[in-house]
CSV table of C-alpha atoms in Angstrom, one decimal:
chain,number,residue,atom,x,y,z
A,1,UNK,CA,-51.5,-41.6,137.8
A,2,UNK,CA,-49.4,-43.6,135.4
A,3,UNK,CA,-50.2,-47.0,136.8
A,4,UNK,CA,-50.6,-49.4,133.9
A,5,UNK,CA,-49.4,-46.9,131.3
A,6,UNK,CA,-46.6,-47.7,128.7
A,7,UNK,CA,-43.7,-45.5,129.9
A,8,UNK,CA,-42.2,-45.2,126.4
A,9,UNK,CA,-45.5,-44.0,124.9
A,10,UNK,CA,-45.9,-41.5,127.8
A,11,UNK,CA,-42.5,-40.1,127.1
A,12,UNK,CA,-43.3,-40.0,123.4
A,13,UNK,CA,-46.5,-38.1,124.1
A,14,UNK,CA,-44.6,-35.4,126.1
A,15,UNK,CA,-41.9,-35.1,123.3
A,16,UNK,CA,-44.7,-34.7,120.7
A,17,UNK,CA,-46.3,-31.9,122.7
A,18,UNK,CA,-42.9,-30.1,123.0
A,19,UNK,CA,-42.1,-30.5,119.3
A,20,UNK,CA,-45.6,-29.3,118.3
A,21,UNK,CA,-45.3,-26.3,120.6
A,22,UNK,CA,-41.8,-25.4,119.3
A,23,UNK,CA,-42.9,-25.6,115.7
A,24,UNK,CA,-46.1,-23.7,116.2
A,25,UNK,CA,-44.5,-20.9,118.3
A,26,UNK,CA,-41.6,-20.5,115.9
A,27,UNK,CA,-44.1,-19.9,113.0
A,28,UNK,CA,-46.3,-17.6,115.2
A,29,UNK,CA,-43.2,-15.5,116.0
A,30,UNK,CA,-42.9,-14.5,112.3
A,31,UNK,CA,-46.6,-13.4,111.9
A,32,UNK,CA,-46.1,-9.8,112.9
A,33,UNK,CA,-43.2,-9.1,110.5
A,34,UNK,CA,-44.8,-10.8,107.5
A,35,UNK,CA,-47.0,-9.4,104.7
A,36,UNK,CA,-50.8,-9.6,104.8
A,37,UNK,CA,-50.8,-12.8,102.8
A,38,UNK,CA,-47.9,-14.5,104.6
A,39,UNK,CA,-49.5,-13.6,108.0
A,40,UNK,CA,-52.5,-15.7,107.1
A,41,UNK,CA,-50.3,-18.6,105.9
A,42,UNK,CA,-48.1,-18.4,109.1
A,43,UNK,CA,-51.1,-18.1,111.4
A,44,UNK,CA,-52.7,-21.2,109.7
A,45,UNK,CA,-49.5,-23.1,109.9
A,46,UNK,CA,-48.8,-22.2,113.5
A,47,UNK,CA,-52.4,-23.2,114.5
A,48,UNK,CA,-52.2,-26.4,112.5
A,49,UNK,CA,-48.9,-27.5,114.1
A,50,UNK,CA,-49.9,-26.6,117.6
A,51,UNK,CA,-53.3,-28.4,117.2
A,52,UNK,CA,-51.7,-31.4,115.6
A,53,UNK,CA,-49.1,-31.5,118.4
A,54,UNK,CA,-51.7,-31.3,121.1
A,55,UNK,CA,-54.1,-33.7,119.4
A,56,UNK,CA,-51.4,-36.3,118.6
A,57,UNK,CA,-50.1,-36.0,122.2
A,58,UNK,CA,-53.6,-36.8,123.4
A,59,UNK,CA,-54.0,-39.9,121.4
A,60,UNK,CA,-50.5,-41.2,122.0
A,61,UNK,CA,-51.4,-40.8,125.7
A,62,UNK,CA,-54.6,-42.7,125.1
A,63,UNK,CA,-52.7,-45.5,123.4
A,64,UNK,CA,-50.3,-45.6,126.4
A,65,UNK,CA,-53.2,-46.1,128.8
A,66,UNK,CA,-54.6,-49.5,129.7
A,67,UNK,CA,-57.8,-49.8,127.6
A,68,UNK,CA,-60.6,-52.5,127.4
A,69,UNK,CA,-59.7,-55.1,124.8
A,70,UNK,CA,-62.9,-54.4,122.8
A,71,UNK,CA,-62.4,-50.6,122.6
A,72,UNK,CA,-62.9,-48.9,119.2
A,73,UNK,CA,-62.5,-45.3,118.2
A,74,UNK,CA,-65.4,-43.6,116.6
A,75,UNK,CA,-64.1,-41.6,113.6
A,76,UNK,CA,-66.6,-38.6,113.8
A,77,UNK,CA,-65.9,-37.6,117.4
A,78,UNK,CA,-62.2,-38.1,116.8
A,79,UNK,CA,-62.2,-35.7,113.8
A,80,UNK,CA,-64.5,-33.2,115.7
A,81,UNK,CA,-62.0,-33.2,118.6
A,82,UNK,CA,-59.2,-32.2,116.2
A,83,UNK,CA,-61.3,-29.5,114.6
A,84,UNK,CA,-62.1,-28.0,118.0
A,85,UNK,CA,-58.4,-27.9,118.9
A,86,UNK,CA,-57.4,-26.3,115.6
A,87,UNK,CA,-60.1,-23.6,115.8
A,88,UNK,CA,-59.4,-22.5,119.4
A,89,UNK,CA,-55.6,-22.6,118.9
A,90,UNK,CA,-56.0,-20.4,115.7
A,91,UNK,CA,-58.2,-17.9,117.5
A,92,UNK,CA,-55.9,-17.7,120.5
A,93,UNK,CA,-52.8,-17.2,118.3
A,94,UNK,CA,-54.6,-14.5,116.3
A,95,UNK,CA,-55.4,-12.5,119.4
A,96,UNK,CA,-51.8,-12.5,120.7
A,97,UNK,CA,-50.0,-12.2,117.4
A,98,UNK,CA,-51.9,-9.2,115.8
A,99,UNK,CA,-51.5,-5.8,117.4
A,100,UNK,CA,-50.1,-5.2,120.8
A,101,UNK,CA,-51.0,-8.1,123.2
A,102,UNK,CA,-52.4,-6.6,126.4
A,103,UNK,CA,-52.7,-8.5,129.6
A,104,UNK,CA,-56.5,-8.9,129.2
A,105,UNK,CA,-56.0,-10.2,125.7
A,106,UNK,CA,-53.4,-12.8,126.8
A,107,UNK,CA,-55.7,-13.9,129.7
A,108,UNK,CA,-58.7,-14.2,127.4
A,109,UNK,CA,-56.6,-16.2,124.8
A,110,UNK,CA,-55.3,-18.5,127.6
A,111,UNK,CA,-58.8,-19.2,128.9
A,112,UNK,CA,-60.1,-19.9,125.4
A,113,UNK,CA,-57.1,-22.1,124.6
A,114,UNK,CA,-57.4,-24.0,127.9
A,115,UNK,CA,-61.1,-24.7,127.4
A,116,UNK,CA,-60.4,-25.7,123.9
A,117,UNK,CA,-57.8,-28.2,124.9
A,118,UNK,CA,-60.1,-29.6,127.6
A,119,UNK,CA,-63.0,-29.9,125.1
A,120,UNK,CA,-60.8,-31.6,122.6
A,121,UNK,CA,-59.7,-34.1,125.3
A,122,UNK,CA,-63.2,-35.1,126.5
A,123,UNK,CA,-64.7,-35.2,123.0
A,124,UNK,CA,-61.9,-37.4,121.9
A,125,UNK,CA,-62.3,-39.6,125.0
A,126,UNK,CA,-66.0,-40.1,124.4
A,127,UNK,CA,-65.1,-41.2,120.9
A,128,UNK,CA,-64.2,-44.6,122.6
A,129,UNK,CA,-66.9,-47.2,122.0
A,130,UNK,CA,-67.2,-50.7,123.5
A,131,UNK,CA,-68.9,-52.8,126.1
A,132,UNK,CA,-68.2,-50.2,128.8
A,133,UNK,CA,-69.2,-46.8,130.1
A,134,UNK,CA,-66.8,-43.9,130.7
A,135,UNK,CA,-67.2,-42.1,134.0
A,136,UNK,CA,-65.2,-39.0,135.2
A,137,UNK,CA,-64.3,-37.8,138.7
A,138,UNK,CA,-65.8,-34.2,139.0
A,139,UNK,CA,-62.8,-33.0,141.0
A,140,UNK,CA,-60.3,-34.2,138.5
A,141,UNK,CA,-62.3,-32.7,135.7
A,142,UNK,CA,-62.1,-29.3,137.4
A,143,UNK,CA,-58.4,-29.7,138.1
A,144,UNK,CA,-57.7,-30.6,134.5
A,145,UNK,CA,-59.5,-27.4,133.4
A,146,UNK,CA,-57.4,-25.3,135.8
A,147,UNK,CA,-54.2,-27.1,134.6
A,148,UNK,CA,-55.1,-26.5,130.9
A,149,UNK,CA,-55.8,-22.8,131.4
A,150,UNK,CA,-52.7,-22.2,133.5
A,151,UNK,CA,-50.7,-24.2,131.0
A,152,UNK,CA,-52.1,-22.1,128.1
A,153,UNK,CA,-51.4,-18.9,129.9
A,154,UNK,CA,-47.8,-19.9,130.9
A,155,UNK,CA,-47.1,-21.0,127.3
A,156,UNK,CA,-48.4,-17.8,125.8
A,157,UNK,CA,-46.6,-15.6,128.3
A,158,UNK,CA,-43.3,-17.5,127.8
A,159,UNK,CA,-43.8,-17.2,124.0
A,160,UNK,CA,-44.4,-13.5,124.1
A,161,UNK,CA,-41.5,-12.9,126.5
A,162,UNK,CA,-38.8,-14.8,124.7
A,163,UNK,CA,-36.0,-13.0,122.9
A,164,UNK,CA,-33.9,-15.8,121.5
A,165,UNK,CA,-34.0,-19.5,120.6
A,166,UNK,CA,-33.3,-20.6,124.1
A,167,UNK,CA,-36.4,-18.8,125.4
A,168,UNK,CA,-38.5,-20.3,122.6
A,169,UNK,CA,-37.2,-23.8,123.5
A,170,UNK,CA,-37.9,-23.2,127.2
A,171,UNK,CA,-41.4,-22.0,126.5
A,172,UNK,CA,-42.1,-25.0,124.3
A,173,UNK,CA,-40.8,-27.5,126.9
A,174,UNK,CA,-42.9,-25.8,129.6
A,175,UNK,CA,-46.0,-25.8,127.3
A,176,UNK,CA,-45.5,-29.5,126.3
A,177,UNK,CA,-45.1,-30.7,129.8
A,178,UNK,CA,-48.1,-28.6,131.0
A,179,UNK,CA,-50.4,-29.9,128.2
A,180,UNK,CA,-49.3,-33.4,129.0
A,181,UNK,CA,-50.0,-32.8,132.7
A,182,UNK,CA,-53.5,-31.7,131.8
A,183,UNK,CA,-54.1,-34.9,129.8
A,184,UNK,CA,-52.9,-37.3,132.4
A,185,UNK,CA,-54.7,-35.4,135.2
A,186,UNK,CA,-57.9,-36.0,133.2
A,187,UNK,CA,-57.0,-39.6,132.6
A,188,UNK,CA,-56.5,-40.1,136.3
A,189,UNK,CA,-60.1,-39.1,137.0
A,190,UNK,CA,-61.5,-41.4,134.2
A,191,UNK,CA,-62.9,-44.9,134.9
A,192,UNK,CA,-64.4,-47.6,132.8
A,193,UNK,CA,-67.6,-49.3,134.0
A,194,UNK,CA,-68.9,-52.5,132.3
A,195,UNK,CA,-72.4,-52.4,130.8
A,196,UNK,CA,-74.6,-55.1,129.3
A,197,UNK,CA,-74.5,-56.2,125.7
A,198,UNK,CA,-77.9,-54.6,124.9
A,199,UNK,CA,-76.5,-51.2,125.8
A,200,UNK,CA,-73.4,-51.8,123.8
A,201,UNK,CA,-75.4,-52.4,120.7
A,202,UNK,CA,-76.5,-48.7,120.7
A,203,UNK,CA,-72.9,-47.5,120.3
A,204,UNK,CA,-72.9,-47.5,116.5
A,205,UNK,CA,-71.0,-45.5,113.9
A,206,UNK,CA,-68.0,-45.6,111.7
A,207,UNK,CA,-65.2,-46.8,114.0
A,208,UNK,CA,-61.4,-47.5,113.7
A,209,UNK,CA,-59.4,-50.1,115.6
A,210,UNK,CA,-56.5,-49.3,117.9
A,211,UNK,CA,-54.0,-50.4,115.1
A,212,UNK,CA,-55.6,-48.0,112.6
A,213,UNK,CA,-55.3,-45.1,115.1
A,214,UNK,CA,-51.7,-46.1,115.8
A,215,UNK,CA,-50.9,-45.7,112.0
A,216,UNK,CA,-52.6,-42.3,111.9
A,217,UNK,CA,-50.8,-41.1,115.0
A,218,UNK,CA,-47.5,-42.3,113.6
A,219,UNK,CA,-48.0,-40.4,110.4
A,220,UNK,CA,-48.8,-37.2,112.4
A,221,UNK,CA,-45.7,-37.7,114.5
A,222,UNK,CA,-43.7,-37.7,111.3
A,223,UNK,CA,-45.4,-34.5,110.1
A,224,UNK,CA,-44.6,-32.8,113.4
A,225,UNK,CA,-41.0,-34.0,113.4
A,226,UNK,CA,-40.6,-32.7,109.8
A,227,UNK,CA,-42.1,-29.4,110.7
A,228,UNK,CA,-39.8,-29.1,113.7
A,229,UNK,CA,-36.8,-29.7,111.5
A,230,UNK,CA,-37.9,-27.2,108.9
A,231,UNK,CA,-38.4,-24.6,111.6
A,232,UNK,CA,-34.7,-24.9,112.5
A,233,UNK,CA,-33.6,-24.0,108.9
A,234,UNK,CA,-32.7,-20.3,108.8
A,235,UNK,CA,-34.7,-18.1,106.5
A,236,UNK,CA,-32.3,-17.0,103.8
A,237,UNK,CA,-34.8,-14.6,102.3
A,238,UNK,CA,-35.1,-12.4,105.3
A,239,UNK,CA,-31.7,-10.7,105.0
A,240,UNK,CA,-32.1,-9.8,101.3
A,241,UNK,CA,-35.5,-8.2,102.0
A,242,UNK,CA,-34.1,-6.2,104.9
A,243,UNK,CA,-31.1,-5.1,102.9
A,244,UNK,CA,-33.2,-4.1,99.9
A,245,UNK,CA,-35.5,-2.0,102.2
A,246,UNK,CA,-32.7,0.5,102.9
A,247,UNK,CA,-32.3,1.8,99.4
A,248,UNK,CA,-36.1,2.0,98.8
A,249,UNK,CA,-36.5,4.1,102.0
A,250,UNK,CA,-33.6,6.3,101.1
A,251,UNK,CA,-35.4,7.5,97.9
A,252,UNK,CA,-38.1,9.1,100.1
A,253,UNK,CA,-37.6,12.8,101.1
A,254,UNK,CA,-36.1,12.9,104.6
A,255,UNK,CA,-34.6,15.6,106.7
A,256,UNK,CA,-30.9,14.9,106.0
A,257,UNK,CA,-28.1,17.4,105.5
A,258,UNK,CA,-27.5,18.1,101.8
A,259,UNK,CA,-23.9,16.8,101.6
A,260,UNK,CA,-25.1,13.3,102.6
A,261,UNK,CA,-27.6,12.9,99.8
A,262,UNK,CA,-25.0,12.1,97.0
A,263,UNK,CA,-23.6,9.4,99.3
A,264,UNK,CA,-27.0,7.6,99.5
A,265,UNK,CA,-27.9,7.9,95.8
A,266,UNK,CA,-25.2,5.5,94.4
A,267,UNK,CA,-26.2,2.8,97.0
A,268,UNK,CA,-29.8,3.0,95.7
A,269,UNK,CA,-28.5,2.1,92.2
A,270,UNK,CA,-26.2,-0.7,93.4
A,271,UNK,CA,-28.9,-2.8,95.0
A,272,UNK,CA,-27.4,-6.2,93.9
A,273,UNK,CA,-24.2,-5.3,95.9
A,274,UNK,CA,-26.2,-5.4,99.1
A,275,UNK,CA,-27.3,-9.0,98.6
A,276,UNK,CA,-25.8,-11.6,100.9
A,277,UNK,CA,-22.3,-12.7,100.0
A,278,UNK,CA,-20.0,-15.5,101.1
A,279,UNK,CA,-18.4,-15.1,104.6
A,280,UNK,CA,-21.3,-13.0,105.7
A,281,UNK,CA,-20.6,-10.2,103.2
A,282,UNK,CA,-17.0,-9.7,104.1
A,283,UNK,CA,-15.5,-7.1,101.7
A,284,UNK,CA,-18.8,-5.7,100.7
A,285,UNK,CA,-19.5,-1.9,101.1
A,286,UNK,CA,-21.1,-1.1,104.5
A,287,UNK,CA,-24.9,-0.7,104.5
A,288,UNK,CA,-26.0,3.0,104.8
A,289,UNK,CA,-27.9,3.8,108.0
A,290,UNK,CA,-31.7,3.8,107.8
A,291,UNK,CA,-33.1,7.3,107.7
A,292,UNK,CA,-36.4,6.2,109.1
A,293,UNK,CA,-37.9,3.4,111.3
A,294,UNK,CA,-41.1,1.6,110.7
A,295,UNK,CA,-43.7,1.6,113.5
A,296,UNK,CA,-47.0,-0.2,113.6
A,297,UNK,CA,-50.2,1.8,114.2
A,298,UNK,CA,-53.9,0.9,114.3
A,299,UNK,CA,-54.4,1.5,110.6
A,300,UNK,CA,-51.0,0.3,109.2
A,301,UNK,CA,-47.3,0.9,109.2
A,302,UNK,CA,-45.9,4.4,109.6
A,303,UNK,CA,-42.4,5.7,109.5
A,304,UNK,CA,-40.6,8.1,111.8
A,305,UNK,CA,-37.3,9.9,111.2
A,306,UNK,CA,-34.3,8.4,112.9
A,307,UNK,CA,-33.4,11.9,114.1
A,308,UNK,CA,-36.6,11.9,116.2
A,309,UNK,CA,-35.8,8.6,117.9
A,310,UNK,CA,-34.7,8.8,121.5
A,311,UNK,CA,-34.4,5.2,122.4
A,312,UNK,CA,-35.2,1.6,121.2
A,313,UNK,CA,-36.2,-1.0,123.7
A,314,UNK,CA,-36.4,-4.8,123.1
A,315,UNK,CA,-39.9,-6.2,123.4
A,316,UNK,CA,-39.9,-10.0,122.8
A,317,UNK,CA,-39.2,-10.6,119.1
A,318,UNK,CA,-39.7,-6.9,118.3
A,319,UNK,CA,-38.8,-3.5,119.7
A,320,UNK,CA,-40.5,-0.4,121.0
A,321,UNK,CA,-39.3,3.0,119.7
A,322,UNK,CA,-39.6,6.1,121.8
A,323,UNK,CA,-39.8,9.4,119.9
A,324,UNK,CA,-39.8,11.6,123.0
A,325,UNK,CA,-43.5,11.5,123.5
A,326,UNK,CA,-44.5,7.9,123.5
A,327,UNK,CA,-43.4,4.4,122.6
A,328,UNK,CA,-44.6,2.6,119.5
A,329,UNK,CA,-44.0,-0.9,118.3
A,330,UNK,CA,-41.4,-1.6,115.6
A,331,UNK,CA,-41.2,-4.9,113.7
A,332,UNK,CA,-37.4,-4.9,113.9
A,333,UNK,CA,-35.6,-6.9,116.5
A,334,UNK,CA,-33.1,-5.2,118.8
A,335,UNK,CA,-30.2,-6.6,116.8
A,336,UNK,CA,-31.7,-5.5,113.5
A,337,UNK,CA,-32.3,-2.0,114.9
A,338,UNK,CA,-28.7,-1.8,116.0
A,339,UNK,CA,-27.5,-2.8,112.6
A,340,UNK,CA,-29.8,-0.4,110.8
A,341,UNK,CA,-29.2,2.7,112.9
A,342,UNK,CA,-26.3,5.1,112.4
A,343,UNK,CA,-23.6,4.0,114.9
A,344,UNK,CA,-22.3,7.6,115.0
A,345,UNK,CA,-25.6,8.7,116.6
A,346,UNK,CA,-26.9,5.6,118.4
A,347,UNK,CA,-25.2,3.3,120.9
A,348,UNK,CA,-26.4,0.1,122.5
A,349,UNK,CA,-26.2,0.7,126.3
A,350,UNK,CA,-27.8,-2.5,127.4
A,351,UNK,CA,-28.7,-5.8,125.8
A,352,UNK,CA,-32.3,-4.5,125.6
A,353,UNK,CA,-31.7,-0.8,125.0
A,354,UNK,CA,-30.3,1.5,122.3
A,355,UNK,CA,-30.2,5.3,122.9
A,356,UNK,CA,-29.6,8.3,120.7
A,357,UNK,CA,-26.4,10.1,121.9
A,358,UNK,CA,-27.6,13.7,120.8
A,359,UNK,CA,-30.8,13.3,123.0
A,360,UNK,CA,-29.1,12.4,126.3
A,361,UNK,CA,-29.8,15.1,128.8
A,362,UNK,CA,-28.7,13.4,132.0
A,363,UNK,CA,-26.6,10.6,133.3
A,364,UNK,CA,-25.7,9.2,136.7
A,365,UNK,CA,-24.2,6.1,138.2
A,366,UNK,CA,-26.6,3.8,139.9
A,367,UNK,CA,-25.5,0.5,141.5
A,368,UNK,CA,-23.1,-1.4,139.2
A,369,UNK,CA,-24.5,0.4,136.2
A,370,UNK,CA,-25.9,3.8,135.3
A,371,UNK,CA,-29.1,5.7,134.3
A,372,UNK,CA,-29.5,7.8,131.3
A,373,UNK,CA,-32.3,10.4,130.8
A,374,UNK,CA,-33.4,11.3,127.3
A,375,UNK,CA,-35.0,14.6,126.4
A,376,UNK,CA,-38.3,15.3,124.8
A,377,UNK,CA,-41.9,16.4,125.7
A,378,UNK,CA,-42.0,13.2,127.9
A,379,UNK,CA,-38.5,12.5,129.2
A,380,UNK,CA,-37.7,8.9,130.1
A,381,UNK,CA,-34.8,7.0,131.6
A,382,UNK,CA,-32.9,4.0,130.3
A,383,UNK,CA,-30.5,1.7,132.2
A,384,UNK,CA,-26.9,1.3,131.2
A,385,UNK,CA,-25.2,-2.0,131.9
A,386,UNK,CA,-21.8,-2.0,133.7
A,387,UNK,CA,-20.0,-3.2,130.6
A,388,UNK,CA,-21.2,-0.2,128.6
A,389,UNK,CA,-20.4,2.6,131.1
A,390,UNK,CA,-16.9,3.2,129.7
A,391,UNK,CA,-18.2,3.4,126.1
A,392,UNK,CA,-21.0,5.8,127.1
A,393,UNK,CA,-18.7,8.1,128.9
A,394,UNK,CA,-16.3,8.2,126.0
A,395,UNK,CA,-19.2,9.0,123.6
A,396,UNK,CA,-20.4,11.8,125.9
A,397,UNK,CA,-16.9,13.2,126.4
A,398,UNK,CA,-16.8,12.3,130.0
A,399,UNK,CA,-13.8,9.9,129.8
A,400,UNK,CA,-10.7,11.1,131.6
A,401,UNK,CA,-7.8,11.9,129.3
A,402,UNK,CA,-4.7,9.7,129.8
A,403,UNK,CA,-1.5,11.5,130.6
A,404,UNK,CA,1.2,11.3,127.9
């Protein structure tokens, strides 16, 4: 498949696809937690970086392949191929980033994204002009379509399932390798057939040389690398916004005991003291627990009292909050939920689960861990990891007293 290809450019094309995937996915991961305006900006940025990564990988792969000496690149088909890629990537990310991504939605997005990548490839390939005719092996065309759809589905599923930077990196590597595999599968089924000069004269249009395309691709490689490096910079604005949200919510009427109200009010006045400080805020007063949790509904964001929460379950970059009746999506991560909730009432029993101690109605050992059942109109069970069993027993008053 790689016979005659430049191995360094092949490796570069795969690296570009991985960098583009990482940058696009990292921007897309922030869409759900952003405001209405920032969501549009993040969606546009994610679609642009993914499209630029896929498109640049494609043409680096083309430059790596042995081409006829008189080959030129028609500008219009080349631009159209990029626009196709940007459009389908944007639509696919929109479907999986807004609302709750169901299996049908993920599959539909993967099919659309895969067909878009294939369309971009073949439109860009037929932008080649010269004294030759491009022919494709039908079997390899079908195989490249299958590879593209499977690659898109795998990349989207890995992106939705990740919970940390390692998962994001792994999904980007898998996506980049898979997209590159689609490209070289299609190139393996492509052949050049010489034609007469009279036929060649009909291939007219504004064209660019291979050197010009190399310059454009180099600039886009720089853009992708810059975006990748910027995506690694931590967002210092996120923590102040989260910290400031606590006092604002504490001003709303909530079902809290009367003696606790004076303790919340001074914190609402001292908002500047909750801003990030050196050494991670060491020496600053502890943040008051959040009285309510935000949950996303069909018509916007709602809030539920922390006293009604039975459990919190990690779901990719976000969480699902169970109120005893059903689960609803919360824009907080599992770590953020643990930091916001009252540690006197909630305990993290598993890396992916937090439970409310007052609502535990049943506990039993199971395997190396344990199982907890939480009350409510619809009781549900939550696993307890082996490392957390002792802490849970102590919180429930089940720990054996040591003899003096």
